[in-house]
C-alpha cells in the first residue's frame, strides 16, 4: 500500500507546485554572494535528509528582516529538492480559520507527508500562523504547541522529512521557546551595499541607458550611501529586496524623475 | 469564466457606489493645497497598480486626527480610479457582527476582488474594525491577523488590487505591528491656518455679506488666531474639517450672533 | 413606503412615551438658573437637527455627579422636541441581557429611528450599558464599540437624528475613547447653594409654616452652609437633586424633628 | 388584575416565610442597646416606604464583620414589616447556578415584587452572590451590574419596594462601585464589651449556678478583658455573635471546664 | 418519609466505606502523642454535632505539610463517628470533570447528607478540588464559591453535619478567603523527633534484629539528627509520615544497606 | 474477571511496544558511567514496585537539558521491566487534541493500567503535555491538575504502578507545584567530557581510520575542549546526545571535512 499512499500524495503535490510558483513568481535575483550561499546550504540539508539514516527529520529556520526574501528562498530550496512531496503551509490559506481548524490543517500536512518516503514542508511566516501580536502579547498557544510537537516528531520508520520554516521575528521565537526546535538557523540579510542595489536595478532594467544608471549612482553617492558596507561614515542602506522592488516600481511611474524618486525613497526609510 | 466572474462582481459594485456616495455626500472642499496634493498622490498609486506588472498589490494608509477628512478622501480616490471593482469595508455595516462574522465579511470582499482584473478596496476606520480600546488594551486579534494577512497577500496571477486604509490612531497601528503592512502612508492634516478656515467659511456660505465675513475675520484675529501657521505667538488653530463643519452649523442657529459663536467654539476646543 | 415606515414607528413611539413618563414622574424643579439654561441649550440642538441640512446627526452628552438629574433632563428635552420618533435606551430594560442581546437591542433602536424623518434617542446611563466596573477595569467592549459606531454613523439620506446620552463617569468615557463621539457636552451640576436648596424645600412643601422654614434656615447656617457658593470659609454643599429629595423624605418621617434630621443628613454626606 | 397579581404573590410569600424562619431560628438576643437601635432604624425605613409618595424605592445596606448578625437582623426587619411580599435572595439557594441563572433568579424576585403594592427584598451576603474572591480579584460582573441596576430601578407606578442588603466586605462594595447604590448604610458591630458577652451567656444559659457565672467573669477579667470598651489597657474583645454562640457550644462539651475553655477560645481569637 | 430518606442514604454509605477504607489502608501508627490528641479532638467535634442543638453545623480543617497524614486522620475520625452518613469528597474521583460537574458532585453530597439526621463529610485535598496553581494564580472560582457557601449553609431543621476538610496549603486558603469558613483548625505536624521516627521504624519492622536498629540509631545521630526537637544545634528532621514510609520501602530494597540508605535519604531531603 | 481484564490489556500492550520501539530506535550508547547508573537505579524502582506491599505506587522524574536522552532512557527502563502493562503517554499522539480530550486520554491510560497487576507508564515531555509557554506564562491547568491527581492516586487494592515522567524544564515543574508529586528525581546530564564524546564518535563510526579520529581529537583539543571536565581553563562541552548525533550526521555530509565541521559546530553552540 506504499504505492497507494504515493497515489494519494500526488494531487496534493500538484496543488503545492502552484502555490510555490505563486510565491516565487518574481524570481530570485542573485544580487549578492549570500544568495547563492543560502541556496547551497539549503541544498546540503536536502542531501542530508535524503541520505543519512540517523536523521530522518531535519528542521531549519530562515529568518531575517521583513521582505528580505525568506519565503521566496524557502520555496526555491523546496522546489529544487525534487522530493516527491513538497508542500507550503502559509497563513494566506488560513484566513478566517479557527484555532482548531489551523491546528488540523497544519497537522494534516505533516500526516500526509508521512506517506511519502521523502518530503519537504515549507512553514511560512511563523508569526502570522501563531497570530502573534506584541500587545499583550497575544498568540495562539494551540498553534505554537502543535508546531513544537510537529517540528520534533520523528516520521514513521522509513520516512524522511525536511522542514523549512520562515520568520521575521526571531527574538519572539526564542522568547516563546520555539527556536530550540530547529536543527539549524539561516539568516537572510537585507540589502546593505550599493553594489547589491545596483545589481538589482540592473536585473529589473529600471534604467534604459547607462547615462541614467550613472546619474542614479551619483545621486546615491551624494545622498551618502557608500558602495561599501564597512564605510562607517556613510548612510546605512538596509532594505529588504521586496520593499526595494516596490520602491523601484513607484519610481518607474515618473519616467523623467526615476533616479530622484528612488534616492528620495531610500533616504526616507530610516526616518 | 472570467466574464462570469465579472458578472458576479457588477452587483457588488452597484452597492458600493451608493455606500461611497454616502460618505462623500458633503463633497470635498479644496481649502488648502494639501487637499489637491493628496488626491494627486492617490491618483499615482491608482496608476501604478494599473500599469506595473511587478506590483499587483499596493496598500496605502490615510491617517490623521479625527474628522480630518480621511474617509471622504479615501472614498474619493477610489471613485476617481474608475476601476471595475470598488468596495468600502466599514464598521458602519458591521454593528453586532461577531468576531468571526467580521473576519468572514472582510475576507469575502478581498476574495470577490480577485475576480476583477483591477480592484480598489477602501478599508475605513481600522480602529473600529479592530474594536480597539486603550483600556486593557483590548482589540480583536482575529480581525488584526486577518487584515495583516490580507494586506500582504498577493492577488492571483493577472489580478491587481489597491488597498486604501484609514485610521486616526497611527501610533496604535505601529504598536500592534500593522503599519508595516503598508507600502506608503499619507497624512491628512487638520485645518491649521486662518486662510484655510476662511476658504471653508466661503465655500459653505455661512455669511451672506462681506461685512459679516470681515467682522468674523476681525474677531478671530482678536482671539489670537494668526493668518499664518508659522506665527508662533498666536493661538494655534487645529481642527478637523468635519468638526469645523459641525461648529459652523451650530453657529448658523443664531443668525444674529454667528461670528461670536464660531469664534467662541474655536477658542473652546483647546481647553 | 415612507408612510409605511412611519406606521411601523408609531407603536414604538407609544411605548417610549410611557418609559419617558416614568423617569420624569417627579417633575423638574427649577431650583436654579442652570436648570433653565440646560433645557434651552437642549432646545437649540433640537432645532439644529430639525433645520440644518449639513448636520443630519448631532450627539450630545449630559454628564454630572450621581443623582444630579441627568436622566430627567435628557428625557424632558426629548419629550419637548415633539419629534415623531422618541426612544429611551436604558439598562433598566436590559437586565439579564447577554452582550449580544444588548448590542442587538441598541442597534435596533437606531435602525428603527432611520425610518422616521426626525428622531431623538436618549441613551441613558452609559456606564451601566457598558457594564463598567473600576476593578480590572472591566466593561463590555462589544457594547462600547457598538455605541462608538452608532454615535458617529450618519443616518440615511433624508433622515435626521439627535442622540442624547447621560453619564456620571465622564473621565471614564474619555479614558475609553468614547467622549470624542459627542458634538457637545453639557454639565449637569449638583446643588451647591443654600438658595437652590431652599427652592427645592419650598417646591416639595417640607415645612408647613414659615416658622419651620426659618428654623431650618437658621440650623443650616449654624452648621456652616453659607447661602453663597463663593464664600470659601463655609461648608460646601454638594448634593444631587435625587439624593436631596430622598433625604427630605426620610426627614419627613419624624415630623417633630425635620429640620434637625435634614441638617444632620446634609452634614453627614461629606464624611 | 391587581387582585390577580396578589394571588400570584402569595405562594412565593409562603416559601419566603420558611426561608426567613430558617435564618433567624436561633432568635435575636438583645445583648446591647445597638441591637434595639438597629431594629428601630429598620422600622423607620419600613414606614418611609409605606407612606412617602416620592420615594417608592429605598435601598439599605447592613454591613459588619463576619458573623455579627447581619442576616438575622435583616430577615427580622423584613418579617416585622408585615408587607405582603417578603423575599430572601441568598447564595444558599444558588449553589451550582451559572452566572446567567443567578441573574435570572435575582431579576425574577424583583419582577415578582412589582406585583405587590408593598415589598421587601433581603439580598443576603452580597460577596457570595458576586462570587467575590480577593485573588485576581475575581467576581461576577454580570451579577454586579444586575444588582446595580435593580437596586436603583424604580418600581412601576403605584408599587413600593424596600431593599435590605447584607455584606461583611463593605470596602469591596465601595471599590466596585456598589455602595453608591444604597440610600443608607447601617453598621452591625461585633460584641466588644464584657457586659454584652455576659448578656449572651445569660441568655443561652451556659452556666447553671451563679457561682459558675462569677467564676467565668473572674477568669475573663484575669485574662485582661475589661468590662468597659473604653479601657484601653485591656485586651480587646471583638467577636461576632455567631462565632460566640459556636464557642459557647464547644465549651458546653466539657461541663467541668466550661469557663476555662470559653476564656481560652476568646483569648485565642486575636492570634 | 424520613425512613425513606435513610434508605436512599444507605447505599451511598456503603460506597463511602470502601473509599474510606482505601485511604486508611496502611493504618494509623501512633508514633507520637499528637496523633492521639488529634483523634481525641476530632472525637469532641463528633460529639458536639451529635448533642448540641444550637450548632447543627460544624466545619473543621486539618492542615499540615504534604504527606503528614491529613487524609488518613480525617477519614479515621469520620469512620470512628459511626454516623449513619459518612462520605468522602476527593479529587481522585473527579479526574476529567468539568468545573460544573465538580460543583454538581460536591453539592450533591451535601444535599444527600441532609437526608440523614447525622452526617460527616470529609472534603479531601482542597487545593486539588480548587485546581489551585500558584502560577497566575489560577483556580476554579466556581468550586471555591460552592465550598464557601456549603461550608456555611445550615442543614435543614433536624439535620446535623460535621465537615472535615484537609489541605496542605493553609496560607492559600487564607488568601482566597476560605479559612474563615471553618469553626476550628487542627494542625497535623510532620515527624520532627528521632523518637517518633524510631516508633515508625519499629512499627513497620524495617529491622529484624536490635543490632540493626541500634546501628541505624547510631548512624542517624552521627548524621546530626538529635533525639530531641529542642536541641537547636542538631539537624532538623521534618518529614511527613507518608514520605517516610516511602523512603523506608526504598531502603528495604537493599537489605544489606538499609540503615545507610535511610540516613542518606533523610539527609538529602533538606537540600 | 481478572483474566478478562488482562485480556483487555494485551492489545494495548502490543501498541505500546511499537511506540516504545520508535523512541529508542537509535539505541542507547553507553558513552559514560552515568548511563549505566541511570538504568540500574531505574531497575531498582522497578523491583520496589514489584515487591513492596506498602508502596503500590512509585513516581519518578527523569529531567535534564533538551536532547540529553530522557525519553530514550525512560522508555528503555520501561521495556526492561517486562511488566505486563507498559504504556507511553506522549504529546506526539495528541496533536490537535482539545484540553478535555488530552485529560481523557491521559486518564484512560491510568484507568487501563489498574486492570493489570503490574504496570509502568512513561509520561513523556511534561512541558508539551502541559502546553507550557513561558510567555504569560500559559499552560493547561486542566492537564496539570489531572497529572497531579493521577501521579498521587493509589491504584486499587492489589494493583501496582510505576510512573516514569520526563521533562527538560524542571524549574517550571517546581514553580507550578508538580515536582512534589514525585517520589524521586533522576538527572540525565548532557555530554560534558571529551572522553564521552569520543565514545559516541566511536560508536557511530564517523571516522573510518584511526588517523581521522586522531586528527579530530587534535582539532578538538586545539579548540580548547579539555578531556577532563574538571579542567577549568578549557572550553566547556555541554551537549545533549540527541543534538550531538544530529551534528555528526551533518558533518558526515562533507566526507573530506568531517573533523573540521564537527569541531566548528561544537564551538558554535555556546554562542
Ligand atoms: N535573491 C532574492 N531572494 C529572495 N527574493 C528575491 C530575490 N530576488 C528577488 N526576489 C523577490 O523578492 C521578493 C521577496 O519577497 P518574499 O515574500 O520572499 O520576502 P519575505 O522575506 O518572505 O517577506 P515577508 O517578511 O513579508 O514575509 C519576491 O517577490 C521574490 O521573487
Ligand atoms: N477637503 C476635504 N477633505 C475631506 N473631507 C472634506 C473636505 N471638504 C469637506 N469635507 C467633508 O468633511 C467631512 C469629513 O469627514 P470624514 O468622515 O471624511 O472625516 P474622517 O477623518 O474620516 O473622520 P473620522 O476621524 O471621524 O473617521 C465629510 O463630510 C466631507 O464631505
Ligand atoms: N431640576 C431638576 N433636574 C433634574 N431632575 C429633577 C429636577 N427637579 C427634580 N428632579 C427630580 O430629581 C430626580 C433626578 O433623578 P435622575 O434619575 O434624573 O438623576 P440622574 O442624574 O440621572 O441620577 P443617576 O446618576 O443615578 O443616573 C428625578 O426624580 C426628577 O424628577
Ligand atoms: N442580636 C442578635 N443579632 C443578630 N443575630 C443574633 C442576635 N442574637 C442572636 N443571634 C443569632 O446569631 C446568629 C447570627 O448569625 P448571622 O448568620 O445572622 O450572622 P451574619 O453576620 O449574617 O454572618 P455572616 O457574616 O457569616 O453572613 C444567628 O444564629 C442569630 O439567630
Ligand atoms: N499517625 C498517622 N497519621 C496519619 N497517617 C498515618 C499515620 N501512621 C501511618 N499513616 C499512614 O501514612 C499515610 C499518610 O498519608 P496521607 O495520604 O493520609 O497523608 P496526607 O497528609 O493526606 O498527604 P497529602 O499531603 O499528599 O494529601 C497513609 O498511608 C497512612 O495510612
Ligand atoms: N546513552 C543514551 N541515552 C539516551 N539516548 C541515547 C543514548 N545513546 C544514544 N541515544 C539516542 O539519543 C537520542 C536521545 O533522544 P531523546 O529523544 O531520548 O532525548 P530527550 O532528552 O528526550 O530529548 P527532548 O529534550 O527533545 O525530549 C535517541 O535517539 C537515542 O536513541
Ligand atoms: Mg514571507
Ligand atoms: Mg472616517
Ligand atoms: Mg440617570
Ligand atoms: Mg450572613
Ligand atoms: Mg491527603
Ligand atoms: Mg524527550
Tab-separated table of N, CA and C in Angstrom, chain D residues 50-153:
chain	number	residue	atom	x	y	z
D	50	UNK	N	-43.667	52.718	53.195
D	50	UNK	CA	-45.117	52.557	53.261
D	50	UNK	C	-45.841	53.879	52.990
D	51	UNK	N	-45.245	55.016	53.432
D	51	UNK	CA	-46.005	56.270	53.443
D	51	UNK	C	-45.580	57.335	52.419
D	52	UNK	N	-44.273	57.502	52.151
D	52	UNK	CA	-43.873	58.619	51.290
D	52	UNK	C	-44.162	58.330	49.826
D	53	UNK	N	-44.839	59.233	49.154
D	53	UNK	CA	-45.148	59.006	47.733
D	53	UNK	C	-43.950	59.284	46.843
D	54	UNK	N	-42.992	60.078	47.318
D	54	UNK	CA	-41.867	60.442	46.478
D	54	UNK	C	-40.728	59.432	46.497
D	55	UNK	N	-40.735	58.510	47.437
D	55	UNK	CA	-39.640	57.523	47.491
D	55	UNK	C	-40.202	56.116	47.454
D	56	UNK	N	-40.666	55.702	46.300
D	56	UNK	CA	-41.214	54.349	46.184
D	56	UNK	C	-40.134	53.270	46.291
D	57	UNK	N	-38.870	53.683	46.259
D	57	UNK	CA	-37.767	52.716	46.356
D	57	UNK	C	-36.759	53.188	47.382
D	58	UNK	N	-36.475	52.349	48.384
D	58	UNK	CA	-35.416	52.662	49.344
D	58	UNK	C	-34.525	51.436	49.473
D	59	UNK	N	-33.199	51.665	49.369
D	59	UNK	CA	-32.241	50.547	49.484
D	59	UNK	C	-31.315	50.800	50.659
D	60	UNK	N	-31.183	49.822	51.556
D	60	UNK	CA	-30.242	49.994	52.664
D	60	UNK	C	-29.282	48.817	52.737
D	61	UNK	N	-28.126	49.100	53.353
D	61	UNK	CA	-27.087	48.071	53.476
D	61	UNK	C	-26.798	47.803	54.939
D	62	UNK	N	-26.865	46.539	55.353
D	62	UNK	CA	-26.396	46.137	56.679
D	62	UNK	C	-24.999	45.554	56.518
D	63	UNK	N	-24.007	46.212	57.127
D	63	UNK	CA	-22.647	45.682	56.978
D	63	UNK	C	-21.982	45.552	58.336
D	64	UNK	N	-21.014	44.681	58.411
D	64	UNK	CA	-20.318	44.450	59.668
D	64	UNK	C	-19.463	43.225	59.540
D	65	UNK	N	-18.627	42.940	60.545
D	65	UNK	CA	-17.691	41.810	60.451
D	65	UNK	C	-18.437	40.473	60.330
D	66	UNK	N	-17.730	39.436	59.878
D	66	UNK	CA	-18.352	38.123	59.715
D	66	UNK	C	-19.049	37.678	60.993
D	67	UNK	N	-20.239	37.152	60.854
D	67	UNK	CA	-20.935	36.585	61.997
D	67	UNK	C	-21.496	37.588	62.977
D	68	UNK	N	-21.561	38.865	62.622
D	68	UNK	CA	-22.053	39.857	63.580
D	68	UNK	C	-23.570	39.866	63.668
D	69	UNK	N	-24.224	39.095	62.813
D	69	UNK	CA	-25.684	39.001	62.922
D	69	UNK	C	-26.461	39.743	61.846
D	70	UNK	N	-25.811	40.075	60.754
D	70	UNK	CA	-26.439	40.855	59.689
D	70	UNK	C	-27.653	40.138	59.086
D	71	UNK	N	-27.455	38.879	58.750
D	71	UNK	CA	-28.542	38.143	58.109
D	71	UNK	C	-29.751	38.032	59.028
D	72	UNK	N	-29.490	37.667	60.276
D	72	UNK	CA	-30.598	37.513	61.225
D	72	UNK	C	-31.326	38.846	61.401
D	73	UNK	N	-30.598	39.931	61.499
D	73	UNK	CA	-31.232	41.236	61.700
D	73	UNK	C	-32.017	41.671	60.467
D	74	UNK	N	-31.413	41.491	59.293
D	74	UNK	CA	-32.099	41.876	58.051
D	74	UNK	C	-33.390	41.101	57.891
D	75	UNK	N	-33.326	39.801	58.149
D	75	UNK	CA	-34.514	38.970	58.000
D	75	UNK	C	-35.576	39.362	59.029
D	76	UNK	N	-35.120	39.726	60.229
D	76	UNK	CA	-36.063	40.115	61.274
D	76	UNK	C	-36.781	41.417	60.910
D	77	UNK	N	-36.031	42.394	60.426
D	77	UNK	CA	-36.662	43.656	59.995
D	77	UNK	C	-37.696	43.371	58.909
D	78	UNK	N	-37.307	42.510	57.977
D	78	UNK	CA	-38.226	42.182	56.885
D	78	UNK	C	-39.500	41.538	57.429
D	79	UNK	N	-39.329	40.579	58.337
D	79	UNK	CA	-40.506	39.891	58.886
D	79	UNK	C	-41.420	40.851	59.634
D	80	UNK	N	-40.801	41.769	60.384
D	80	UNK	CA	-41.595	42.702	61.190
D	80	UNK	C	-42.367	43.694	60.322
D	81	UNK	N	-41.945	43.870	59.068
D	81	UNK	CA	-42.621	44.860	58.205
D	81	UNK	C	-44.057	44.442	57.916
D	82	UNK	N	-44.292	43.145	57.909
D	82	UNK	CA	-45.609	42.600	57.582
D	82	UNK	C	-46.104	43.046	56.215
D	83	UNK	N	-45.165	43.358	55.326
D	83	UNK	CA	-45.521	43.676	53.945
D	83	UNK	C	-46.100	42.414	53.302
D	84	UNK	N	-46.926	42.564	52.280
D	84	UNK	CA	-47.490	41.353	51.651
D	84	UNK	C	-46.465	40.529	50.858
D	85	UNK	N	-45.375	41.175	50.435
D	85	UNK	CA	-44.349	40.417	49.696
D	85	UNK	C	-43.023	40.539	50.424
D	86	UNK	N	-42.533	39.409	50.914
D	86	UNK	CA	-41.245	39.388	51.621
D	86	UNK	C	-40.425	38.267	51.022
D	87	UNK	N	-39.226	38.579	50.624
D	87	UNK	CA	-38.463	37.534	49.923
D	87	UNK	C	-36.975	37.633	50.264
D	88	UNK	N	-36.352	36.461	50.366
D	88	UNK	CA	-34.919	36.393	50.667
D	88	UNK	C	-34.162	35.924	49.433
D	89	UNK	N	-33.189	36.715	48.992
D	89	UNK	CA	-32.280	36.271	47.936
D	89	UNK	C	-30.989	35.867	48.614
D	90	UNK	N	-30.627	34.593	48.527
D	90	UNK	CA	-29.440	34.134	49.253
D	90	UNK	C	-28.619	33.170	48.412
D	91	UNK	N	-27.291	33.251	48.489
D	91	UNK	CA	-26.437	32.336	47.744
D	91	UNK	C	-26.689	30.871	48.133
D	92	UNK	N	-27.223	30.633	49.309
D	92	UNK	CA	-27.513	29.254	49.747
D	92	UNK	C	-28.408	28.534	48.754
D	93	UNK	N	-29.255	29.288	48.081
D	93	UNK	CA	-30.177	28.666	47.131
D	93	UNK	C	-29.649	28.669	45.708
D	94	UNK	N	-28.432	29.103	45.511
D	94	UNK	CA	-27.938	29.266	44.148
D	94	UNK	C	-26.663	28.464	43.886
D	95	UNK	N	-26.384	27.487	44.737
D	95	UNK	CA	-25.196	26.652	44.530
D	95	UNK	C	-25.296	25.975	43.169
D	96	UNK	N	-24.273	26.099	42.386
D	96	UNK	CA	-24.254	25.424	41.089
D	96	UNK	C	-24.960	26.190	39.993
D	97	UNK	N	-25.521	27.369	40.331
D	97	UNK	CA	-26.137	28.180	39.295
D	97	UNK	C	-25.055	28.769	38.396
D	98	UNK	N	-25.342	28.835	37.110
D	98	UNK	CA	-24.455	29.587	36.227
D	98	UNK	C	-24.689	31.075	36.458
D	99	UNK	N	-23.788	31.889	35.904
D	99	UNK	CA	-23.909	33.329	36.053
D	99	UNK	C	-25.285	33.788	35.571
D	100	UNK	N	-25.701	33.279	34.436
D	100	UNK	CA	-26.959	33.795	33.896
D	100	UNK	C	-28.162	33.253	34.674
D	101	UNK	N	-28.028	32.075	35.256
D	101	UNK	CA	-29.107	31.579	36.103
D	101	UNK	C	-29.248	32.446	37.357
D	102	UNK	N	-28.105	32.859	37.898
D	102	UNK	CA	-28.157	33.750	39.057
D	102	UNK	C	-28.848	35.057	38.703
D	103	UNK	N	-28.426	35.638	37.590
D	103	UNK	CA	-29.005	36.909	37.170
D	103	UNK	C	-30.518	36.743	36.991
D	104	UNK	N	-30.912	35.640	36.375
D	104	UNK	CA	-32.335	35.430	36.132
D	104	UNK	C	-33.100	35.277	37.447
D	105	UNK	N	-32.518	34.509	38.370
D	105	UNK	CA	-33.196	34.272	39.640
D	105	UNK	C	-33.360	35.577	40.414
D	106	UNK	N	-32.291	36.358	40.459
D	106	UNK	CA	-32.351	37.636	41.185
D	106	UNK	C	-33.371	38.554	40.530
D	107	UNK	N	-33.274	38.641	39.222
D	107	UNK	CA	-34.134	39.543	38.488
D	107	UNK	C	-35.604	39.148	38.647
D	108	UNK	N	-35.858	37.846	38.717
D	108	UNK	CA	-37.237	37.388	38.867
D	108	UNK	C	-37.844	37.862	40.188
D	109	UNK	N	-37.071	37.796	41.254
D	109	UNK	CA	-37.605	38.231	42.541
D	109	UNK	C	-38.020	39.702	42.471
D	110	UNK	N	-37.217	40.509	41.818
D	110	UNK	CA	-37.581	41.924	41.709
D	110	UNK	C	-38.843	42.097	40.861
D	111	UNK	N	-38.893	41.376	39.749
D	111	UNK	CA	-40.086	41.487	38.899
D	111	UNK	C	-41.328	41.017	39.654
D	112	UNK	N	-41.202	39.919	40.394
D	112	UNK	CA	-42.325	39.428	41.188
D	112	UNK	C	-42.771	40.490	42.183
D	113	UNK	N	-41.819	41.147	42.776
D	113	UNK	CA	-42.152	42.131	43.815
D	113	UNK	C	-43.011	43.259	43.234
D	114	UNK	N	-42.838	43.537	41.927
D	114	UNK	CA	-43.586	44.641	41.322
D	114	UNK	C	-45.077	44.346	41.250
D	115	UNK	N	-45.461	43.110	41.534
D	115	UNK	CA	-46.888	42.778	41.503
D	115	UNK	C	-47.566	43.106	42.821
D	116	UNK	N	-46.760	43.301	43.845
D	116	UNK	CA	-47.305	43.606	45.165
D	116	UNK	C	-47.191	45.113	45.407
D	117	UNK	N	-48.195	45.706	46.079
D	117	UNK	CA	-48.102	47.149	46.332
D	117	UNK	C	-46.927	47.494	47.251
D	118	UNK	N	-46.609	46.619	48.163
D	118	UNK	CA	-45.530	46.865	49.125
D	118	UNK	C	-44.656	45.625	49.206
D	119	UNK	N	-43.366	45.772	49.023
D	119	UNK	CA	-42.486	44.602	49.050
D	119	UNK	C	-41.204	44.906	49.801
D	120	UNK	N	-40.637	43.848	50.407
D	120	UNK	CA	-39.294	43.972	50.957
D	120	UNK	C	-38.492	42.782	50.462
D	121	UNK	N	-37.287	43.074	49.967
D	121	UNK	CA	-36.405	42.013	49.479
D	121	UNK	C	-35.118	42.060	50.285
D	122	UNK	N	-34.767	40.932	50.912
D	122	UNK	CA	-33.482	40.843	51.612
D	122	UNK	C	-32.481	40.204	50.664
D	123	UNK	N	-31.442	40.942	50.318
D	123	UNK	CA	-30.408	40.418	49.427
D	123	UNK	C	-29.211	40.077	50.297
D	124	UNK	N	-29.096	38.799	50.640
D	124	UNK	CA	-28.145	38.398	51.666
D	124	UNK	C	-26.777	38.069	51.084
D	125	UNK	N	-25.755	38.502	51.826
D	125	UNK	CA	-24.390	38.056	51.523
D	125	UNK	C	-23.964	38.452	50.112
D	126	UNK	N	-23.881	39.749	49.885
D	126	UNK	CA	-23.532	40.266	48.550
D	126	UNK	C	-22.256	39.651	48.013
D	127	UNK	N	-21.246	39.441	48.877
D	127	UNK	CA	-19.955	38.972	48.360
D	127	UNK	C	-20.057	37.565	47.782
D	128	UNK	N	-20.915	36.748	48.333
D	128	UNK	CA	-21.079	35.391	47.777
D	128	UNK	C	-21.959	35.429	46.526
D	129	UNK	N	-22.959	36.279	46.508
D	129	UNK	CA	-23.755	36.432	45.283
D	129	UNK	C	-22.854	36.885	44.134
D	130	UNK	N	-21.911	37.756	44.467
D	130	UNK	CA	-20.990	38.301	43.457
D	130	UNK	C	-19.856	37.332	43.149
D	131	UNK	N	-19.784	36.229	43.877
D	131	UNK	CA	-18.678	35.268	43.762
D	131	UNK	C	-17.334	35.970	43.897
D	132	UNK	N	-17.273	36.897	44.833
D	132	UNK	CA	-16.059	37.677	45.049
D	132	UNK	C	-14.922	36.832	45.596
D	133	UNK	N	-13.735	36.996	45.051
D	133	UNK	CA	-12.538	36.450	45.679
D	133	UNK	C	-11.431	37.477	45.521
D	134	UNK	N	-10.661	37.691	46.612
D	134	UNK	CA	-9.659	38.772	46.547
D	134	UNK	C	-8.512	38.466	45.602
D	135	UNK	N	-8.318	37.191	45.280
D	135	UNK	CA	-7.235	36.843	44.355
D	135	UNK	C	-7.714	37.162	42.952
D	136	UNK	N	-7.029	38.041	42.327
D	136	UNK	CA	-7.384	38.471	40.973
D	136	UNK	C	-7.530	39.957	40.915
D	137	UNK	N	-8.536	40.551	41.591
D	137	UNK	CA	-9.700	39.873	42.151
D	137	UNK	C	-10.652	39.410	41.073
D	138	UNK	N	-11.467	38.431	41.468
D	138	UNK	CA	-12.468	37.914	40.554
D	138	UNK	C	-13.856	38.075	41.145
D	139	UNK	N	-14.806	38.260	40.299
D	139	UNK	CA	-16.194	38.311	40.718
D	139	UNK	C	-17.048	38.273	39.467
D	140	UNK	N	-18.331	38.079	39.669
D	140	UNK	CA	-19.242	38.018	38.532
D	140	UNK	C	-19.702	39.425	38.187
D	141	UNK	N	-19.173	39.975	37.112
D	141	UNK	CA	-19.589	41.315	36.724
D	141	UNK	C	-21.056	41.322	36.303
D	142	UNK	N	-21.525	40.232	35.751
D	142	UNK	CA	-22.932	40.177	35.340
D	142	UNK	C	-23.848	40.337	36.548
D	143	UNK	N	-23.518	39.637	37.643
D	143	UNK	CA	-24.333	39.780	38.848
D	143	UNK	C	-24.210	41.199	39.400
D	144	UNK	N	-22.981	41.713	39.417
D	144	UNK	CA	-22.779	43.070	39.929
D	144	UNK	C	-23.631	44.079	39.170
D	145	UNK	N	-23.570	44.034	37.853
D	145	UNK	CA	-24.314	45.005	37.042
D	145	UNK	C	-25.809	44.852	37.255
D	146	UNK	N	-26.231	43.597	37.383
D	146	UNK	CA	-27.655	43.352	37.639
D	146	UNK	C	-28.087	43.988	38.951
D	147	UNK	N	-27.291	43.773	39.996
D	147	UNK	CA	-27.645	44.348	41.286
D	147	UNK	C	-27.648	45.872	41.216
D	148	UNK	N	-26.636	46.447	40.556
D	148	UNK	CA	-26.569	47.910	40.460
D	148	UNK	C	-27.815	48.475	39.790
D	149	UNK	N	-28.258	47.839	38.737
D	149	UNK	CA	-29.449	48.324	38.036
D	149	UNK	C	-30.695	48.101	38.893
D	150	UNK	N	-30.816	46.894	39.466
D	150	UNK	CA	-32.044	46.583	40.221
D	150	UNK	C	-32.162	47.422	41.490
D	151	UNK	N	-31.022	47.684	42.158
D	151	UNK	CA	-31.074	48.477	43.392
D	151	UNK	C	-31.496	49.919	43.093
D	152	UNK	N	-31.399	50.366	41.841
D	152	UNK	CA	-31.735	51.757	41.505
D	152	UNK	C	-32.976	51.879	40.624
D	153	UNK	N	-33.486	50.762	40.130
D	153	UNK	CA	-34.609	50.823	39.199
D	153	UNK	C	-35.925	51.064	39.939
